[in-house]
Amino acid sequence: MNQVQARVLVVDDTPTKLYILSSWLRRAGHEVLQATGGAEALAKVRELRPDLVVLDVRLPDISGHEVCEQIKADPVTASIPVVQISGAAITPADRAHGLERGADAYLAELDA
């Protein structure tokens, strides 16, 4: 069974993290779209309407928090789940901030 399960937009400006996240999702059967900045992510969300956005908090042009707020403020895209991720902003306050700004979930990347 090779049916695509979901269309997922992965947004990260770090090539290694973008590759790893995308690879995991593809192996799970999902169609993966990629963006390396906030403006690019917003354009792809509006044009392609993914089923899920996995969004780095710290992007070079627009913060992930702002991207999330814009996705959630648009009635056309507001229902798209957004999972924010960060390897730097990992305190409980950081997570609460992401959720308060519209994220459906917030994942902290911890070094093992």
PDB file of N, CA and C in Angstrom:
ATOM      1  N   MET A   1       0.845  -1.169   0.000  1.00  0.00           N
ATOM      2  CA  MET A   1       0.000   0.000   0.000  1.00  0.00           C
ATOM      3  C   MET A   1       0.895   1.238   0.000  1.00  0.00           C
ATOM      4  N   ASN A   2       0.927   1.993  -1.079  1.00  0.00           N
ATOM      5  CA  ASN A   2       1.763   3.169  -1.214  1.00  0.00           C
ATOM      6  C   ASN A   2       0.951   4.452  -1.211  1.00  0.00           C
ATOM      7  N   GLN A   3      -0.136   4.488  -0.521  1.00  0.00           N
ATOM      8  CA  GLN A   3      -0.988   5.660  -0.496  1.00  0.00           C
ATOM      9  C   GLN A   3      -0.400   6.720   0.436  1.00  0.00           C
ATOM     10  N   VAL A   4      -0.350   7.977  -0.027  1.00  0.00           N
ATOM     11  CA  VAL A   4       0.151   9.072   0.788  1.00  0.00           C
ATOM     12  C   VAL A   4      -0.845   9.324   1.910  1.00  0.00           C
ATOM     13  N   GLN A   5      -0.326   9.419   3.138  1.00  0.00           N
ATOM     14  CA  GLN A   5      -1.200   9.610   4.293  1.00  0.00           C
ATOM     15  C   GLN A   5      -1.566  11.073   4.513  1.00  0.00           C
ATOM     16  N   ALA A   6      -0.598  11.989   4.368  1.00  0.00           N
ATOM     17  CA  ALA A   6      -0.864  13.412   4.579  1.00  0.00           C
ATOM     18  C   ALA A   6       0.170  14.230   3.824  1.00  0.00           C
ATOM     19  N   ARG A   7      -0.191  15.463   3.539  1.00  0.00           N
ATOM     20  CA  ARG A   7       0.747  16.421   2.937  1.00  0.00           C
ATOM     21  C   ARG A   7       1.257  17.296   4.087  1.00  0.00           C
ATOM     22  N   VAL A   8       2.567  17.238   4.336  1.00  0.00           N
ATOM     23  CA  VAL A   8       3.172  17.931   5.479  1.00  0.00           C
ATOM     24  C   VAL A   8       4.189  18.951   4.973  1.00  0.00           C
ATOM     25  N   LEU A   9       4.070  20.181   5.448  1.00  0.00           N
ATOM     26  CA  LEU A   9       5.046  21.218   5.157  1.00  0.00           C
ATOM     27  C   LEU A   9       6.024  21.288   6.328  1.00  0.00           C
ATOM     28  N   VAL A  10       7.293  21.034   6.049  1.00  0.00           N
ATOM     29  CA  VAL A  10       8.349  21.117   7.061  1.00  0.00           C
ATOM     30  C   VAL A  10       9.108  22.417   6.806  1.00  0.00           C
ATOM     31  N   VAL A  11       9.212  23.250   7.846  1.00  0.00           N
ATOM     32  CA  VAL A  11       9.854  24.559   7.715  1.00  0.00           C
ATOM     33  C   VAL A  11      11.014  24.633   8.701  1.00  0.00           C
ATOM     34  N   ASP A  12      12.222  24.714   8.158  1.00  0.00           N
ATOM     35  CA  ASP A  12      13.419  24.832   8.998  1.00  0.00           C
ATOM     36  C   ASP A  12      14.538  25.410   8.149  1.00  0.00           C
ATOM     37  N   ASP A  13      15.321  26.305   8.718  1.00  0.00           N
ATOM     38  CA  ASP A  13      16.418  26.912   7.968  1.00  0.00           C
ATOM     39  C   ASP A  13      17.739  26.160   8.131  1.00  0.00           C
ATOM     40  N   THR A  14      17.746  25.113   8.936  1.00  0.00           N
ATOM     41  CA  THR A  14      18.939  24.292   9.107  1.00  0.00           C
ATOM     42  C   THR A  14      18.818  23.085   8.179  1.00  0.00           C
ATOM     43  N   PRO A  15      19.681  22.977   7.165  1.00  0.00           N
ATOM     44  CA  PRO A  15      19.542  21.898   6.181  1.00  0.00           C
ATOM     45  C   PRO A  15      19.504  20.500   6.784  1.00  0.00           C
ATOM     46  N   THR A  16      20.301  20.231   7.792  1.00  0.00           N
ATOM     47  CA  THR A  16      20.331  18.897   8.402  1.00  0.00           C
ATOM     48  C   THR A  16      18.998  18.570   9.064  1.00  0.00           C
ATOM     49  N   LYS A  17      18.459  19.512   9.840  1.00  0.00           N
ATOM     50  CA  LYS A  17      17.176  19.276  10.499  1.00  0.00           C
ATOM     51  C   LYS A  17      16.052  19.129   9.479  1.00  0.00           C
ATOM     52  N   LEU A  18      16.092  19.943   8.429  1.00  0.00           N
ATOM     53  CA  LEU A  18      15.089  19.854   7.371  1.00  0.00           C
ATOM     54  C   LEU A  18      15.128  18.476   6.715  1.00  0.00           C
ATOM     55  N   TYR A  19      16.327  17.992   6.444  1.00  0.00           N
ATOM     56  CA  TYR A  19      16.497  16.680   5.823  1.00  0.00           C
ATOM     57  C   TYR A  19      16.000  15.560   6.746  1.00  0.00           C
ATOM     58  N   ILE A  20      16.383  15.606   8.006  1.00  0.00           N
ATOM     59  CA  ILE A  20      16.005  14.536   8.950  1.00  0.00           C
ATOM     60  C   ILE A  20      14.490  14.489   9.132  1.00  0.00           C
ATOM     61  N   LEU A  21      13.879  15.629   9.425  1.00  0.00           N
ATOM     62  CA  LEU A  21      12.427  15.651   9.623  1.00  0.00           C
ATOM     63  C   LEU A  21      11.688  15.186   8.376  1.00  0.00           C
ATOM     64  N   SER A  22      12.131  15.676   7.231  1.00  0.00           N
ATOM     65  CA  SER A  22      11.481  15.294   5.974  1.00  0.00           C
ATOM     66  C   SER A  22      11.635  13.806   5.698  1.00  0.00           C
ATOM     67  N   SER A  23      12.816  13.260   5.953  1.00  0.00           N
ATOM     68  CA  SER A  23      13.060  11.828   5.726  1.00  0.00           C
ATOM     69  C   SER A  23      12.167  10.967   6.597  1.00  0.00           C
ATOM     70  N   TRP A  24      12.043  11.321   7.875  1.00  0.00           N
ATOM     71  CA  TRP A  24      11.174  10.548   8.776  1.00  0.00           C
ATOM     72  C   TRP A  24       9.743  10.541   8.262  1.00  0.00           C
ATOM     73  N   LEU A  25       9.264  11.692   7.863  1.00  0.00           N
ATOM     74  CA  LEU A  25       7.884  11.798   7.403  1.00  0.00           C
ATOM     75  C   LEU A  25       7.664  11.061   6.084  1.00  0.00           C
ATOM     76  N   ARG A  26       8.619  11.146   5.170  1.00  0.00           N
ATOM     77  CA  ARG A  26       8.493  10.419   3.895  1.00  0.00           C
ATOM     78  C   ARG A  26       8.471   8.910   4.132  1.00  0.00           C
ATOM     79  N   ARG A  27       9.343   8.441   5.007  1.00  0.00           N
ATOM     80  CA  ARG A  27       9.376   6.997   5.296  1.00  0.00           C
ATOM     81  C   ARG A  27       8.064   6.524   5.914  1.00  0.00           C
ATOM     82  N   ALA A  28       7.362   7.410   6.582  1.00  0.00           N
ATOM     83  CA  ALA A  28       6.061   7.074   7.170  1.00  0.00           C
ATOM     84  C   ALA A  28       4.938   7.159   6.142  1.00  0.00           C
ATOM     85  N   GLY A  29       5.273   7.530   4.886  1.00  0.00           N
ATOM     86  CA  GLY A  29       4.286   7.537   3.821  1.00  0.00           C
ATOM     87  C   GLY A  29       3.668   8.878   3.515  1.00  0.00           C
ATOM     88  N   HIS A  30       4.193   9.942   4.113  1.00  0.00           N
ATOM     89  CA  HIS A  30       3.622  11.265   3.891  1.00  0.00           C
ATOM     90  C   HIS A  30       4.281  11.976   2.714  1.00  0.00           C
ATOM     91  N   GLU A  31       3.531  12.835   2.067  1.00  0.00           N
ATOM     92  CA  GLU A  31       4.090  13.725   1.058  1.00  0.00           C
ATOM     93  C   GLU A  31       4.676  14.915   1.809  1.00  0.00           C
ATOM     94  N   VAL A  32       5.933  15.240   1.533  1.00  0.00           N
ATOM     95  CA  VAL A  32       6.607  16.303   2.269  1.00  0.00           C
ATOM     96  C   VAL A  32       6.931  17.471   1.347  1.00  0.00           C
ATOM     97  N   LEU A  33       6.529  18.642   1.795  1.00  0.00           N
ATOM     98  CA  LEU A  33       6.886  19.902   1.156  1.00  0.00           C
ATOM     99  C   LEU A  33       7.890  20.570   2.086  1.00  0.00           C
ATOM    100  N   GLN A  34       8.761  21.413   1.547  1.00  0.00           N
ATOM    101  CA  GLN A  34       9.777  22.043   2.384  1.00  0.00           C
ATOM    102  C   GLN A  34       9.828  23.540   2.157  1.00  0.00           C
ATOM    103  N   ALA A  35      10.197  24.262   3.224  1.00  0.00           N
ATOM    104  CA  ALA A  35      10.467  25.696   3.144  1.00  0.00           C
ATOM    105  C   ALA A  35      11.590  25.997   4.130  1.00  0.00           C
ATOM    106  N   THR A  36      12.403  26.999   3.792  1.00  0.00           N
ATOM    107  CA  THR A  36      13.533  27.347   4.655  1.00  0.00           C
ATOM    108  C   THR A  36      13.362  28.695   5.341  1.00  0.00           C
ATOM    109  N   GLY A  37      12.236  29.343   5.154  1.00  0.00           N
ATOM    110  CA  GLY A  37      11.977  30.627   5.795  1.00  0.00           C
ATOM    111  C   GLY A  37      10.493  30.859   5.977  1.00  0.00           C
ATOM    112  N   GLY A  38      10.169  31.865   6.776  1.00  0.00           N
ATOM    113  CA  GLY A  38       8.783  32.149   7.086  1.00  0.00           C
ATOM    114  C   GLY A  38       7.954  32.626   5.910  1.00  0.00           C
ATOM    115  N   ALA A  39       8.512  33.524   5.105  1.00  0.00           N
ATOM    116  CA  ALA A  39       7.764  34.034   3.946  1.00  0.00           C
ATOM    117  C   ALA A  39       7.473  32.910   2.957  1.00  0.00           C
ATOM    118  N   GLU A  40       8.459  32.069   2.717  1.00  0.00           N
ATOM    119  CA  GLU A  40       8.271  30.929   1.818  1.00  0.00           C
ATOM    120  C   GLU A  40       7.215  29.984   2.384  1.00  0.00           C
ATOM    121  N   ALA A  41       7.248  29.756   3.685  1.00  0.00           N
ATOM    122  CA  ALA A  41       6.272  28.874   4.324  1.00  0.00           C
ATOM    123  C   ALA A  41       4.856  29.410   4.167  1.00  0.00           C
ATOM    124  N   LEU A  42       4.678  30.707   4.409  1.00  0.00           N
ATOM    125  CA  LEU A  42       3.346  31.296   4.281  1.00  0.00           C
ATOM    126  C   LEU A  42       2.823  31.181   2.860  1.00  0.00           C
ATOM    127  N   ALA A  43       3.686  31.413   1.885  1.00  0.00           N
ATOM    128  CA  ALA A  43       3.267  31.286   0.484  1.00  0.00           C
ATOM    129  C   ALA A  43       2.839  29.857   0.172  1.00  0.00           C
ATOM    130  N   LYS A  44       3.591  28.877   0.666  1.00  0.00           N
ATOM    131  CA  LYS A  44       3.251  27.472   0.396  1.00  0.00           C
ATOM    132  C   LYS A  44       1.980  27.053   1.121  1.00  0.00           C
ATOM    133  N   VAL A  45       1.784  27.543   2.340  1.00  0.00           N
ATOM    134  CA  VAL A  45       0.555  27.218   3.066  1.00  0.00           C
ATOM    135  C   VAL A  45      -0.648  27.746   2.302  1.00  0.00           C
ATOM    136  N   ARG A  46      -0.556  28.970   1.840  1.00  0.00           N
ATOM    137  CA  ARG A  46      -1.690  29.583   1.118  1.00  0.00           C
ATOM    138  C   ARG A  46      -1.955  28.903  -0.219  1.00  0.00           C
ATOM    139  N   GLU A  47      -0.888  28.528  -0.908  1.00  0.00           N
ATOM    140  CA  GLU A  47      -1.034  27.930  -2.238  1.00  0.00           C
ATOM    141  C   GLU A  47      -1.374  26.444  -2.184  1.00  0.00           C
ATOM    142  N   LEU A  48      -0.700  25.693  -1.326  1.00  0.00           N
ATOM    143  CA  LEU A  48      -0.779  24.227  -1.365  1.00  0.00           C
ATOM    144  C   LEU A  48      -1.655  23.608  -0.277  1.00  0.00           C
ATOM    145  N   ARG A  49      -2.031  24.364   0.722  1.00  0.00           N
ATOM    146  CA  ARG A  49      -2.904  23.909   1.815  1.00  0.00           C
ATOM    147  C   ARG A  49      -2.482  22.535   2.366  1.00  0.00           C
ATOM    148  N   PRO A  50      -1.323  22.460   3.021  1.00  0.00           N
ATOM    149  CA  PRO A  50      -0.898  21.173   3.588  1.00  0.00           C
ATOM    150  C   PRO A  50      -1.836  20.731   4.704  1.00  0.00           C
ATOM    151  N   ASP A  51      -1.745  19.452   5.058  1.00  0.00           N
ATOM    152  CA  ASP A  51      -2.551  18.903   6.148  1.00  0.00           C
ATOM    153  C   ASP A  51      -1.945  19.213   7.514  1.00  0.00           C
ATOM    154  N   LEU A  52      -0.650  19.522   7.532  1.00  0.00           N
ATOM    155  CA  LEU A  52       0.079  19.778   8.769  1.00  0.00           C
ATOM    156  C   LEU A  52       1.287  20.643   8.445  1.00  0.00           C
ATOM    157  N   VAL A  53       1.643  21.541   9.373  1.00  0.00           N
ATOM    158  CA  VAL A  53       2.872  22.327   9.256  1.00  0.00           C
ATOM    159  C   VAL A  53       3.745  22.017  10.463  1.00  0.00           C
ATOM    160  N   VAL A  54       4.975  21.588  10.203  1.00  0.00           N
ATOM    161  CA  VAL A  54       5.984  21.395  11.250  1.00  0.00           C
ATOM    162  C   VAL A  54       6.925  22.573  11.102  1.00  0.00           C
ATOM    163  N   LEU A  55       6.958  23.452  12.103  1.00  0.00           N
ATOM    164  CA  LEU A  55       7.508  24.794  11.959  1.00  0.00           C
ATOM    165  C   LEU A  55       8.570  25.106  13.005  1.00  0.00           C
ATOM    166  N   ASP A  56       9.784  25.367  12.543  1.00  0.00           N
ATOM    167  CA  ASP A  56      10.849  25.808  13.446  1.00  0.00           C
ATOM    168  C   ASP A  56      10.478  27.181  13.995  1.00  0.00           C
ATOM    169  N   VAL A  57      10.803  27.419  15.258  1.00  0.00           N
ATOM    170  CA  VAL A  57      10.472  28.681  15.900  1.00  0.00           C
ATOM    171  C   VAL A  57      11.390  29.802  15.428  1.00  0.00           C
ATOM    172  N   ARG A  58      12.660  29.486  15.236  1.00  0.00           N
ATOM    173  CA  ARG A  58      13.636  30.512  14.868  1.00  0.00           C
ATOM    174  C   ARG A  58      13.995  30.401  13.393  1.00  0.00           C
ATOM    175  N   LEU A  59      13.440  31.318  12.629  1.00  0.00           N
ATOM    176  CA  LEU A  59      13.682  31.367  11.188  1.00  0.00           C
ATOM    177  C   LEU A  59      14.386  32.688  10.857  1.00  0.00           C
ATOM    178  N   PRO A  60      15.093  32.757   9.738  1.00  0.00           N
ATOM    179  CA  PRO A  60      15.893  33.949   9.452  1.00  0.00           C
ATOM    180  C   PRO A  60      15.106  35.210   9.085  1.00  0.00           C
ATOM    181  N   ASP A  61      13.899  35.055   8.536  1.00  0.00           N
ATOM    182  CA  ASP A  61      13.175  36.233   8.069  1.00  0.00           C
ATOM    183  C   ASP A  61      11.987  36.611   8.941  1.00  0.00           C
ATOM    184  N   ILE A  62      11.140  35.666   9.245  1.00  0.00           N
ATOM    185  CA  ILE A  62       9.956  35.881  10.083  1.00  0.00           C
ATOM    186  C   ILE A  62       9.971  34.793  11.146  1.00  0.00           C
ATOM    187  N   SER A  63       9.725  35.139  12.385  1.00  0.00           N
ATOM    188  CA  SER A  63       9.755  34.115  13.433  1.00  0.00           C
ATOM    189  C   SER A  63       8.653  33.080  13.202  1.00  0.00           C
ATOM    190  N   GLY A  64       8.907  31.876  13.669  1.00  0.00           N
ATOM    191  CA  GLY A  64       7.906  30.824  13.575  1.00  0.00           C
ATOM    192  C   GLY A  64       6.622  31.185  14.307  1.00  0.00           C
ATOM    193  N   HIS A  65       6.752  31.960  15.380  1.00  0.00           N
ATOM    194  CA  HIS A  65       5.555  32.398  16.103  1.00  0.00           C
ATOM    195  C   HIS A  65       4.685  33.281  15.210  1.00  0.00           C
ATOM    196  N   GLU A  66       5.315  34.200  14.492  1.00  0.00           N
ATOM    197  CA  GLU A  66       4.570  35.090  13.600  1.00  0.00           C
ATOM    198  C   GLU A  66       3.955  34.310  12.440  1.00  0.00           C
ATOM    199  N   VAL A  67       4.702  33.366  11.891  1.00  0.00           N
ATOM    200  CA  VAL A  67       4.167  32.531  10.816  1.00  0.00           C
ATOM    201  C   VAL A  67       2.922  31.800  11.300  1.00  0.00           C
ATOM    202  N   CYS A  68       3.016  31.222  12.478  1.00  0.00           N
ATOM    203  CA  CYS A  68       1.880  30.498  13.056  1.00  0.00           C
ATOM    204  C   CYS A  68       0.684  31.427  13.237  1.00  0.00           C
ATOM    205  N   GLU A  69       0.912  32.611  13.777  1.00  0.00           N
ATOM    206  CA  GLU A  69      -0.185  33.564  13.971  1.00  0.00           C
ATOM    207  C   GLU A  69      -0.865  33.913  12.649  1.00  0.00           C
ATOM    208  N   GLN A  70      -0.070  34.085  11.601  1.00  0.00           N
ATOM    209  CA  GLN A  70      -0.656  34.426  10.305  1.00  0.00           C
ATOM    210  C   GLN A  70      -1.455  33.262   9.723  1.00  0.00           C
ATOM    211  N   ILE A  71      -0.960  32.046   9.899  1.00  0.00           N
ATOM    212  CA  ILE A  71      -1.708  30.866   9.439  1.00  0.00           C
ATOM    213  C   ILE A  71      -3.047  30.788  10.164  1.00  0.00           C
ATOM    214  N   LYS A  72      -3.027  30.978  11.482  1.00  0.00           N
ATOM    215  CA  LYS A  72      -4.233  30.842  12.291  1.00  0.00           C
ATOM    216  C   LYS A  72      -5.191  32.022  12.119  1.00  0.00           C
ATOM    217  N   ALA A  73      -4.689  33.188  11.689  1.00  0.00           N
ATOM    218  CA  ALA A  73      -5.538  34.364  11.503  1.00  0.00           C
ATOM    219  C   ALA A  73      -6.319  34.334  10.197  1.00  0.00           C
ATOM    220  N   ASP A  74      -5.878  33.535   9.255  1.00  0.00           N
ATOM    221  CA  ASP A  74      -6.537  33.452   7.948  1.00  0.00           C
ATOM    222  C   ASP A  74      -7.614  32.369   8.010  1.00  0.00           C
ATOM    223  N   PRO A  75      -8.882  32.717   7.794  1.00  0.00           N
ATOM    224  CA  PRO A  75      -9.948  31.714   7.879  1.00  0.00           C
ATOM    225  C   PRO A  75      -9.747  30.525   6.934  1.00  0.00           C
ATOM    226  N   VAL A  76      -9.047  30.739   5.833  1.00  0.00           N
ATOM    227  CA  VAL A  76      -8.819  29.663   4.867  1.00  0.00           C
ATOM    228  C   VAL A  76      -7.810  28.641   5.391  1.00  0.00           C
ATOM    229  N   THR A  77      -6.863  29.075   6.210  1.00  0.00           N
ATOM    230  CA  THR A  77      -5.799  28.178   6.685  1.00  0.00           C
ATOM    231  C   THR A  77      -5.843  27.923   8.196  1.00  0.00           C
ATOM    232  N   ALA A  78      -6.758  28.551   8.891  1.00  0.00           N
ATOM    233  CA  ALA A  78      -6.798  28.479  10.356  1.00  0.00           C
ATOM    234  C   ALA A  78      -6.923  27.062  10.907  1.00  0.00           C
ATOM    235  N   SER A  79      -7.525  26.171  10.157  1.00  0.00           N
ATOM    236  CA  SER A  79      -7.733  24.806  10.663  1.00  0.00           C
ATOM    237  C   SER A  79      -6.529  23.891  10.445  1.00  0.00           C
ATOM    238  N   ILE A  80      -5.499  24.378   9.754  1.00  0.00           N
ATOM    239  CA  ILE A  80      -4.304  23.553   9.525  1.00  0.00           C
ATOM    240  C   ILE A  80      -3.526  23.454  10.833  1.00  0.00           C
ATOM    241  N   PRO A  81      -3.282  22.247  11.339  1.00  0.00           N
ATOM    242  CA  PRO A  81      -2.507  22.105  12.572  1.00  0.00           C
ATOM    243  C   PRO A  81      -1.064  22.566  12.360  1.00  0.00           C
ATOM    244  N   VAL A  82      -0.534  23.258  13.372  1.00  0.00           N
ATOM    245  CA  VAL A  82       0.847  23.720  13.349  1.00  0.00           C
ATOM    246  C   VAL A  82       1.560  23.160  14.569  1.00  0.00           C
ATOM    247  N   VAL A  83       2.643  22.425  14.319  1.00  0.00           N
ATOM    248  CA  VAL A  83       3.491  21.917  15.390  1.00  0.00           C
ATOM    249  C   VAL A  83       4.778  22.717  15.339  1.00  0.00           C
ATOM    250  N   GLN A  84       5.046  23.473  16.386  1.00  0.00           N
ATOM    251  CA  GLN A  84       6.288  24.247  16.446  1.00  0.00           C
ATOM    252  C   GLN A  84       7.381  23.387  17.069  1.00  0.00           C
ATOM    253  N   ILE A  85       8.610  23.576  16.565  1.00  0.00           N
ATOM    254  CA  ILE A  85       9.764  22.837  17.089  1.00  0.00           C
ATOM    255  C   ILE A  85      10.898  23.815  17.364  1.00  0.00           C
ATOM    256  N   SER A  86      11.714  23.482  18.349  1.00  0.00           N
ATOM    257  CA  SER A  86      12.882  24.311  18.625  1.00  0.00           C
ATOM    258  C   SER A  86      13.912  23.520  19.422  1.00  0.00           C
ATOM    259  N   GLY A  87      15.159  23.747  19.083  1.00  0.00           N
ATOM    260  CA  GLY A  87      16.263  23.183  19.846  1.00  0.00           C
ATOM    261  C   GLY A  87      16.837  24.193  20.812  1.00  0.00           C
ATOM    262  N   ALA A  88      16.428  25.453  20.688  1.00  0.00           N
ATOM    263  CA  ALA A  88      16.959  26.508  21.539  1.00  0.00           C
ATOM    264  C   ALA A  88      15.902  27.035  22.514  1.00  0.00           C
ATOM    265  N   ALA A  89      14.705  27.262  22.043  1.00  0.00           N
ATOM    266  CA  ALA A  89      13.625  27.789  22.881  1.00  0.00           C
ATOM    267  C   ALA A  89      12.866  26.606  23.478  1.00  0.00           C
ATOM    268  N   ILE A  90      13.402  26.066  24.590  1.00  0.00           N
ATOM    269  CA  ILE A  90      12.875  24.800  25.110  1.00  0.00           C
ATOM    270  C   ILE A  90      12.352  24.870  26.547  1.00  0.00           C
ATOM    271  N   THR A  91      12.365  26.032  27.153  1.00  0.00           N
ATOM    272  CA  THR A  91      11.858  26.133  28.520  1.00  0.00           C
ATOM    273  C   THR A  91      10.334  26.029  28.528  1.00  0.00           C
ATOM    274  N   PRO A  92       9.751  25.744  29.680  1.00  0.00           N
ATOM    275  CA  PRO A  92       8.289  25.734  29.745  1.00  0.00           C
ATOM    276  C   PRO A  92       7.678  27.062  29.295  1.00  0.00           C
ATOM    277  N   ALA A  93       8.335  28.174  29.616  1.00  0.00           N
ATOM    278  CA  ALA A  93       7.825  29.482  29.184  1.00  0.00           C
ATOM    279  C   ALA A  93       7.860  29.604  27.659  1.00  0.00           C
ATOM    280  N   ASP A  94       8.925  29.084  27.026  1.00  0.00           N
ATOM    281  CA  ASP A  94       9.007  29.105  25.562  1.00  0.00           C
ATOM    282  C   ASP A  94       7.867  28.305  24.958  1.00  0.00           C
ATOM    283  N   ARG A  95       7.621  27.143  25.519  1.00  0.00           N
ATOM    284  CA  ARG A  95       6.546  26.286  25.007  1.00  0.00           C
ATOM    285  C   ARG A  95       5.185  26.957  25.174  1.00  0.00           C
ATOM    286  N   ALA A  96       4.957  27.544  26.344  1.00  0.00           N
ATOM    287  CA  ALA A  96       3.685  28.230  26.597  1.00  0.00           C
ATOM    288  C   ALA A  96       3.512  29.392  25.618  1.00  0.00           C
ATOM    289  N   HIS A  97       4.589  30.117  25.358  1.00  0.00           N
ATOM    290  CA  HIS A  97       4.537  31.239  24.420  1.00  0.00           C
ATOM    291  C   HIS A  97       4.113  30.756  23.026  1.00  0.00           C
ATOM    292  N   GLY A  98       4.700  29.660  22.567  1.00  0.00           N
ATOM    293  CA  GLY A  98       4.338  29.110  21.263  1.00  0.00           C
ATOM    294  C   GLY A  98       2.878  28.705  21.198  1.00  0.00           C
ATOM    295  N   LEU A  99       2.391  28.067  22.243  1.00  0.00           N
ATOM    296  CA  LEU A  99       0.996  27.637  22.278  1.00  0.00           C
ATOM    297  C   LEU A  99       0.051  28.835  22.356  1.00  0.00           C
ATOM    298  N   GLU A 100       0.436  29.845  23.128  1.00  0.00           N
ATOM    299  CA  GLU A 100      -0.386  31.049  23.234  1.00  0.00           C
ATOM    300  C   GLU A 100      -0.497  31.784  21.893  1.00  0.00           C
ATOM    301  N   ARG A 101       0.513  31.624  21.047  1.00  0.00           N
ATOM    302  CA  ARG A 101       0.508  32.317  19.758  1.00  0.00           C
ATOM    303  C   ARG A 101      -0.088  31.471  18.644  1.00  0.00           C
ATOM    304  N   GLY A 102      -0.720  30.348  19.012  1.00  0.00           N
ATOM    305  CA  GLY A 102      -1.512  29.612  18.043  1.00  0.00           C
ATOM    306  C   GLY A 102      -1.075  28.204  17.694  1.00  0.00           C
ATOM    307  N   ALA A 103       0.094  27.785  18.162  1.00  0.00           N
ATOM    308  CA  ALA A 103       0.551  26.427  17.835  1.00  0.00           C
ATOM    309  C   ALA A 103      -0.394  25.385  18.432  1.00  0.00           C
ATOM    310  N   ASP A 104      -0.574  24.297  17.725  1.00  0.00           N
ATOM    311  CA  ASP A 104      -1.385  23.195  18.226  1.00  0.00           C
ATOM    312  C   ASP A 104      -0.557  22.270  19.118  1.00  0.00           C
ATOM    313  N   ALA A 105       0.752  22.294  18.922  1.00  0.00           N
ATOM    314  CA  ALA A 105       1.678  21.522  19.757  1.00  0.00           C
ATOM    315  C   ALA A 105       3.048  22.180  19.661  1.00  0.00           C
ATOM    316  N   TYR A 106       3.899  21.883  20.650  1.00  0.00           N
ATOM    317  CA  TYR A 106       5.240  22.469  20.693  1.00  0.00           C
ATOM    318  C   TYR A 106       6.194  21.380  21.130  1.00  0.00           C
ATOM    319  N   LEU A 107       7.169  21.098  20.275  1.00  0.00           N
ATOM    320  CA  LEU A 107       8.138  20.055  20.578  1.00  0.00           C
ATOM    321  C   LEU A 107       9.517  20.664  20.774  1.00  0.00           C
ATOM    322  N   ALA A 108      10.149  20.315  21.890  1.00  0.00           N
ATOM    323  CA  ALA A 108      11.517  20.755  22.151  1.00  0.00           C
ATOM    324  C   ALA A 108      12.478  19.671  21.679  1.00  0.00           C
ATOM    325  N   GLU A 109      13.479  20.083  20.906  1.00  0.00           N
ATOM    326  CA  GLU A 109      14.517  19.160  20.448  1.00  0.00           C
ATOM    327  C   GLU A 109      15.624  19.164  21.489  1.00  0.00           C
ATOM    328  N   LEU A 110      15.835  18.049  22.125  1.00  0.00           N
ATOM    329  CA  LEU A 110      16.863  17.966  23.159  1.00  0.00           C
ATOM    330  C   LEU A 110      18.037  17.151  22.658  1.00  0.00           C
ATOM    331  N   ASP A 111      19.237  17.588  22.977  1.00  0.00           N
ATOM    332  CA  ASP A 111      20.430  16.815  22.630  1.00  0.00           C
ATOM    333  C   ASP A 111      20.515  15.600  23.531  1.00  0.00           C
ATOM    334  N   ALA A 112      20.804  14.476  22.916  1.00  0.00           N
ATOM    335  CA  ALA A 112      20.914  13.245  23.723  1.00  0.00           C
ATOM    336  C   ALA A 112      22.359  12.998  24.100  1.00  0.00           C
TER     337      ALA A 112
END
